[in-house]
Amino acid sequence: MSIRLISLSSRLIFSLGLTLSVAGFAYGMQDTISQNHRINYLFNNIYRENVIPGFFGNEYGNPIKTSLVADVNPNVILVNTSKSRFFVLFSPRVKLRLLEARKAPVRSPSYMPGLKIYSRINSDTERPQFLALAYSHHSNGQDGTTLDSLGQFNRGIGKFTTNYYTLDYTLGKKIISPHRAVSQYGSVGIELHTGLFNRGYSRELKGKYGFVRINSGWIYSLRSGKIDSEKYGNHHRMQTMFTYIADNYENYSFTNLRKRLNFNLQYSYQPGFTQNVAFALGAGYRGQDDYNIYFEDSYSYITIGVLFGTALDLRKKID
């Protein structure tokens, strides 16, 4: 009888231990899943901070004078869930220049739709690291011959088309205190146009347009003021962007900054009474104009206007 009781007790203890082990494992797994969901959620907000905002205002310095320029960039977030480490963004982007001329025409707009996928490569939300892979298209919606009768690029109705891939690596740093939040992000990447593989481009661009580009950028954001549950009073933002054409074109030497470098520096201020709009002032240089068939132009410029969109709507408005 005593032997049977001992055997039964042993079985009960074993079963209880097994049950507790399974329960502990399940709890640990659930805790790990919850932690991953939280990290993914925080990284999704980090990706949103790094999205290119829209712009409208004016630009001074362009050899072709304008009365209004706009970068209409309505970012559409396709995947934004804490269950996945991927964040997917689509933008039907369009750049416009309203010319300072009779009847104020908009000639040859830049249509630049693209799909971008973000993915984190670490779990540290205070020092985040992530990759962004994108496929984009750039054309001007024209169907005329790319070159005119003199062999020059036809800026009136000439067709311009190129497609390209970009891969960027970003390293960030975030510091949050009761009265301010500082974040900064540095990125570097490569841009490869499908013209390298004789696909998806206007043939006349071969040897005259940069098909390999090194891109880099830096963003510094400061949110400060009286806060309550991350309701910051104002938002200062500094952003720089560099592009360097790295392949051979037009026999320009590799060190020819005048024709190979594009650079932009922009400051924006978002006051407490706006939700996703900021006032912006910028300056830069274009060695190769980024406005479709006008790419042969090189010049310095100043921009004054307004930023808007996804990258600026993280701060809640103070009541």
Coordinates of C-alpha atoms in Angstrom, one line a residue:
M1 CA 0.0 0.0 0.0
S2 CA 2.8 2.4 0.9
I3 CA 4.6 1.6 -2.3
R4 CA 1.5 2.5 -4.3
L5 CA 1.1 5.8 -2.5
I6 CA 4.8 6.7 -3.1
S7 CA 4.3 5.8 -6.8
L8 CA 1.1 7.9 -7.1
S9 CA 2.8 10.8 -5.3
S10 CA 5.8 10.6 -7.7
R11 CA 3.4 10.7 -10.7
L12 CA 1.6 13.7 -9.2
I13 CA 4.8 15.6 -8.6
F14 CA 6.1 14.8 -12.1
S15 CA 2.8 15.9 -13.7
L16 CA 2.7 19.1 -11.6
G17 CA 6.4 19.9 -12.5
L18 CA 5.7 19.2 -16.2
T19 CA 2.6 21.5 -16.1
L20 CA 4.5 24.3 -14.4
S21 CA 7.4 23.9 -16.9
V22 CA 5.1 24.1 -19.9
A23 CA 3.2 27.0 -18.3
G24 CA 6.5 28.8 -17.6
F25 CA 7.7 28.2 -21.2
A26 CA 4.4 29.4 -22.6
Y27 CA 4.6 32.5 -20.4
G28 CA 8.2 33.2 -21.5
M29 CA 7.2 32.8 -25.1
Q30 CA 4.3 35.1 -24.7
D31 CA 6.5 37.7 -22.9
T32 CA 9.0 37.4 -25.8
I33 CA 6.3 37.9 -28.4
S34 CA 4.9 40.9 -26.5
Q35 CA 8.4 42.4 -26.3
N36 CA 8.9 42.0 -30.1
H37 CA 5.5 43.6 -30.7
R38 CA 6.5 46.6 -28.6
I39 CA 9.9 46.9 -30.4
N40 CA 8.2 46.6 -33.8
Y41 CA 5.7 49.3 -32.8
L42 CA 8.4 51.7 -31.7
F43 CA 10.4 51.1 -34.9
N44 CA 7.3 51.8 -37.0
N45 CA 7.3 55.3 -35.5
I46 CA 11.0 55.7 -36.2
Y47 CA 10.4 54.8 -39.9
R48 CA 7.7 57.4 -40.0
E49 CA 10.1 60.1 -38.8
N50 CA 12.4 59.3 -41.7
V51 CA 9.8 59.4 -44.5
I52 CA 10.4 62.2 -47.0
P53 CA 7.7 64.9 -46.3
G54 CA 5.9 66.9 -49.0
F55 CA 6.8 70.5 -49.8
F56 CA 5.2 73.5 -51.5
G57 CA 6.6 77.0 -51.8
N58 CA 9.1 78.6 -54.1
E59 CA 12.7 78.2 -55.3
Y60 CA 15.2 80.9 -56.2
G61 CA 18.3 80.3 -58.3
N62 CA 17.0 78.0 -60.9
P63 CA 18.0 79.3 -64.4
I64 CA 14.3 78.8 -65.4
K65 CA 12.3 81.1 -63.1
T66 CA 9.3 79.7 -61.2
S67 CA 6.5 81.2 -59.3
L68 CA 5.7 78.0 -57.3
V69 CA 7.3 74.6 -56.8
A70 CA 5.8 71.6 -55.1
D71 CA 6.9 68.1 -54.1
V72 CA 3.5 66.4 -53.7
N73 CA 4.4 63.3 -51.6
P74 CA 1.3 61.7 -50.1
N75 CA 2.9 58.7 -48.4
V76 CA 0.5 55.7 -48.2
I77 CA 1.4 53.2 -45.4
L78 CA 0.6 49.7 -46.6
V79 CA 2.0 47.7 -43.7
N80 CA 2.2 49.1 -40.2
T81 CA 1.7 46.4 -37.6
S82 CA 3.5 45.4 -34.5
K83 CA 3.3 41.8 -35.5
S84 CA 5.9 42.3 -38.3
R85 CA 9.3 43.8 -38.4
F86 CA 8.6 45.1 -41.9
F87 CA 7.1 48.6 -42.6
V88 CA 5.9 49.1 -46.2
L89 CA 5.3 52.5 -47.8
F90 CA 4.0 53.5 -51.2
S91 CA 4.1 57.1 -52.5
P92 CA 2.5 58.4 -55.8
R93 CA 5.0 61.2 -55.7
V94 CA 4.9 64.1 -58.2
K95 CA 7.2 67.2 -58.4
L96 CA 5.8 70.3 -60.1
R97 CA 7.3 73.6 -61.2
L98 CA 4.9 76.4 -62.1
L99 CA 6.9 78.6 -64.5
E100 CA 7.1 82.4 -64.2
A101 CA 5.9 82.9 -67.8
R102 CA 2.8 83.8 -69.8
K103 CA -0.2 81.7 -68.6
A104 CA 2.0 80.2 -65.8
P105 CA 2.5 76.8 -67.4
V106 CA 3.5 73.6 -65.6
R107 CA 5.7 71.8 -68.2
S108 CA 7.0 68.3 -67.9
P109 CA 6.1 67.4 -64.3
S110 CA 8.2 64.7 -62.6
Y111 CA 6.1 61.6 -61.8
M112 CA 8.1 59.6 -59.2
P113 CA 6.0 56.8 -57.7
G114 CA 7.8 54.3 -55.5
L115 CA 7.5 51.4 -53.1
K116 CA 9.8 51.2 -50.0
I117 CA 10.2 48.4 -47.4
Y118 CA 11.8 49.1 -44.1
S119 CA 13.2 46.5 -41.7
R120 CA 15.1 46.8 -38.4
I121 CA 18.4 45.1 -37.9
N122 CA 18.6 45.5 -34.1
S123 CA 16.2 45.8 -31.2
D124 CA 17.6 49.0 -29.5
T125 CA 15.0 51.7 -29.9
E126 CA 17.3 54.3 -28.4
R127 CA 20.0 53.5 -31.0
P128 CA 18.0 52.1 -33.8
Q129 CA 19.5 50.6 -37.0
F130 CA 17.5 49.6 -40.0
L131 CA 17.6 49.0 -43.8
A132 CA 15.3 50.5 -46.4
L133 CA 14.9 48.9 -49.9
A134 CA 12.9 50.8 -52.6
Y135 CA 12.0 50.6 -56.2
S136 CA 11.0 53.8 -57.9
H137 CA 10.0 55.2 -61.3
H138 CA 10.8 58.7 -62.7
S139 CA 9.2 60.0 -65.9
N140 CA 7.7 63.3 -67.2
G141 CA 4.5 62.0 -68.9
Q142 CA 5.6 63.2 -72.4
D143 CA 5.6 61.2 -75.6
G144 CA 7.7 63.4 -77.9
T145 CA 11.2 62.5 -79.1
T146 CA 13.7 62.8 -76.4
L147 CA 16.1 64.7 -78.6
D148 CA 15.1 67.6 -80.9
S149 CA 16.3 68.1 -84.5
L150 CA 19.5 69.7 -83.3
G151 CA 20.3 66.7 -81.1
Q152 CA 19.6 68.5 -77.9
F153 CA 17.3 67.2 -75.1
N154 CA 13.8 68.3 -76.0
R155 CA 12.6 70.1 -72.9
G156 CA 9.2 70.9 -74.3
I157 CA 7.6 67.5 -75.2
G158 CA 10.6 65.2 -75.0
K159 CA 10.2 61.8 -73.3
F160 CA 12.2 61.1 -70.1
T161 CA 12.0 57.8 -68.3
T162 CA 14.2 55.9 -65.8
N163 CA 13.6 53.3 -63.1
Y164 CA 15.9 52.7 -60.1
Y165 CA 16.5 50.7 -56.9
T166 CA 17.8 52.2 -53.7
L167 CA 19.2 50.5 -50.6
D168 CA 19.9 52.6 -47.5
Y169 CA 21.3 51.9 -44.1
T170 CA 20.3 54.2 -41.2
L171 CA 21.8 54.5 -37.7
G172 CA 19.9 56.6 -35.2
K173 CA 20.0 57.9 -31.6
K174 CA 17.0 59.0 -29.5
I175 CA 17.0 60.8 -26.1
I176 CA 13.7 61.4 -24.4
S177 CA 13.3 63.4 -21.2
P178 CA 10.2 64.9 -19.4
H179 CA 10.5 68.2 -21.3
R180 CA 12.2 67.4 -24.6
A181 CA 12.8 64.6 -27.1
V182 CA 15.9 64.6 -29.4
S183 CA 16.4 62.2 -32.3
Q184 CA 19.0 62.1 -35.0
Y185 CA 19.5 59.7 -37.9
G186 CA 22.4 59.3 -40.3
S187 CA 22.0 57.2 -43.4
V188 CA 24.1 56.1 -46.4
G189 CA 23.0 54.1 -49.4
I190 CA 23.3 53.3 -53.1
E191 CA 21.0 54.1 -56.0
L192 CA 21.2 51.9 -59.1
H193 CA 19.2 52.7 -62.3
T194 CA 17.9 49.9 -64.5
G195 CA 19.6 51.7 -67.4
L196 CA 22.8 49.8 -66.3
F197 CA 21.1 46.7 -67.5
N198 CA 19.6 48.3 -70.6
R199 CA 16.1 48.2 -69.2
G200 CA 13.4 50.7 -68.4
Y201 CA 14.9 54.0 -69.5
S202 CA 15.1 56.5 -72.3
R203 CA 18.0 55.3 -74.5
E204 CA 19.2 58.8 -75.1
L205 CA 20.2 59.1 -71.4
K206 CA 23.0 56.5 -71.8
G207 CA 26.3 58.2 -71.0
K208 CA 24.6 61.5 -70.1
Y209 CA 22.7 60.7 -66.9
G210 CA 23.9 59.3 -63.6
F211 CA 22.9 55.7 -63.3
V212 CA 24.9 55.0 -60.1
R213 CA 24.6 57.3 -57.2
I214 CA 25.8 57.3 -53.6
N215 CA 23.2 58.8 -51.3
S216 CA 23.6 60.0 -47.7
G217 CA 21.6 62.1 -45.3
W218 CA 21.3 63.4 -41.7
I219 CA 18.2 64.4 -39.7
Y220 CA 18.2 66.1 -36.4
S221 CA 14.8 66.7 -34.6
L222 CA 14.1 68.5 -31.3
R223 CA 10.7 68.5 -29.8
S224 CA 10.3 70.6 -26.7
G225 CA 7.9 72.6 -24.5
K226 CA 5.3 71.9 -21.9
I227 CA 4.3 68.2 -22.4
D228 CA 1.7 65.8 -21.2
S229 CA 1.9 62.2 -22.4
E230 CA 4.3 63.1 -25.3
K231 CA 2.3 66.2 -26.4
Y232 CA 5.2 68.4 -27.4
G233 CA 4.8 72.2 -27.9
N234 CA 7.0 72.7 -30.9
H235 CA 9.3 70.8 -33.3
H236 CA 12.6 72.0 -34.8
R237 CA 14.1 69.9 -37.6
M238 CA 17.4 70.1 -39.5
Q239 CA 17.9 67.8 -42.5
T240 CA 20.7 67.4 -45.0
M241 CA 20.8 65.2 -48.1
F242 CA 23.8 64.4 -50.4
T243 CA 23.9 62.6 -53.7
Y244 CA 27.0 61.9 -55.7
I245 CA 27.0 60.5 -59.2
A246 CA 29.6 57.7 -59.2
D247 CA 29.5 56.3 -62.7
N248 CA 31.0 57.7 -66.0
Y249 CA 28.9 60.3 -67.8
E250 CA 29.8 63.1 -70.2
N251 CA 33.5 62.6 -69.6
Y252 CA 33.3 64.5 -66.3
S253 CA 36.1 63.5 -64.0
F254 CA 35.1 61.6 -60.8
T255 CA 36.2 64.6 -58.7
N256 CA 34.1 67.1 -60.7
L257 CA 31.9 68.2 -57.8
R258 CA 30.2 70.9 -60.0
K259 CA 28.5 68.3 -62.2
R260 CA 28.3 65.3 -59.8
L261 CA 27.2 66.6 -56.4
N262 CA 23.7 67.3 -55.3
F263 CA 23.3 68.8 -51.8
N264 CA 20.5 70.2 -49.7
L265 CA 20.3 71.7 -46.2
Q266 CA 16.8 72.5 -44.8
Y267 CA 15.5 73.8 -41.5
S268 CA 11.9 73.6 -40.5
Y269 CA 9.8 74.7 -37.5
Q270 CA 6.5 73.2 -36.5
P271 CA 4.7 75.5 -34.0
G272 CA 2.2 74.1 -31.4
F273 CA -0.9 75.1 -33.3
T274 CA -0.2 72.8 -36.3
Q275 CA -0.6 69.1 -36.5
N276 CA 1.5 68.0 -39.5
V277 CA 2.7 71.2 -41.1
A278 CA 6.0 73.0 -40.7
F279 CA 7.5 76.2 -42.1
A280 CA 10.8 75.5 -44.0
L281 CA 13.8 77.3 -45.3
G282 CA 16.5 75.6 -47.3
A283 CA 19.5 76.0 -49.6
G284 CA 21.4 73.7 -51.8
Y285 CA 23.2 72.9 -55.0
R286 CA 22.3 70.7 -58.0
G287 CA 25.1 69.4 -60.1
Q288 CA 22.5 67.4 -62.0
D289 CA 19.0 68.7 -61.7
D290 CA 16.6 66.1 -60.3
Y291 CA 13.6 67.4 -62.4
N292 CA 13.4 64.9 -65.3
I293 CA 14.6 66.1 -68.7
Y294 CA 16.1 69.3 -67.2
F295 CA 18.9 67.2 -65.6
E296 CA 21.6 69.0 -67.6
D297 CA 21.2 72.2 -65.5
S298 CA 23.6 72.9 -62.6
Y299 CA 23.0 75.7 -60.1
S300 CA 22.7 76.8 -56.5
Y301 CA 19.3 77.6 -55.0
I302 CA 17.2 78.7 -52.0
T303 CA 13.8 77.4 -51.0
I304 CA 11.1 78.9 -48.9
G305 CA 7.8 77.2 -48.1
V306 CA 6.0 74.6 -46.1
L307 CA 6.6 71.0 -45.3
F308 CA 3.7 68.6 -44.6
G309 CA 2.9 64.9 -44.2
T310 CA 3.7 61.7 -42.3
A311 CA 7.1 62.7 -41.0
L312 CA 5.6 65.6 -39.0
D313 CA 2.4 64.1 -37.6
L314 CA 3.9 62.2 -34.7
R315 CA 3.6 65.1 -32.2
K316 CA 0.1 65.4 -30.8
K317 CA -1.3 68.9 -30.6
I318 CA -1.4 70.6 -27.1
D319 CA -5.0 71.3 -26.0

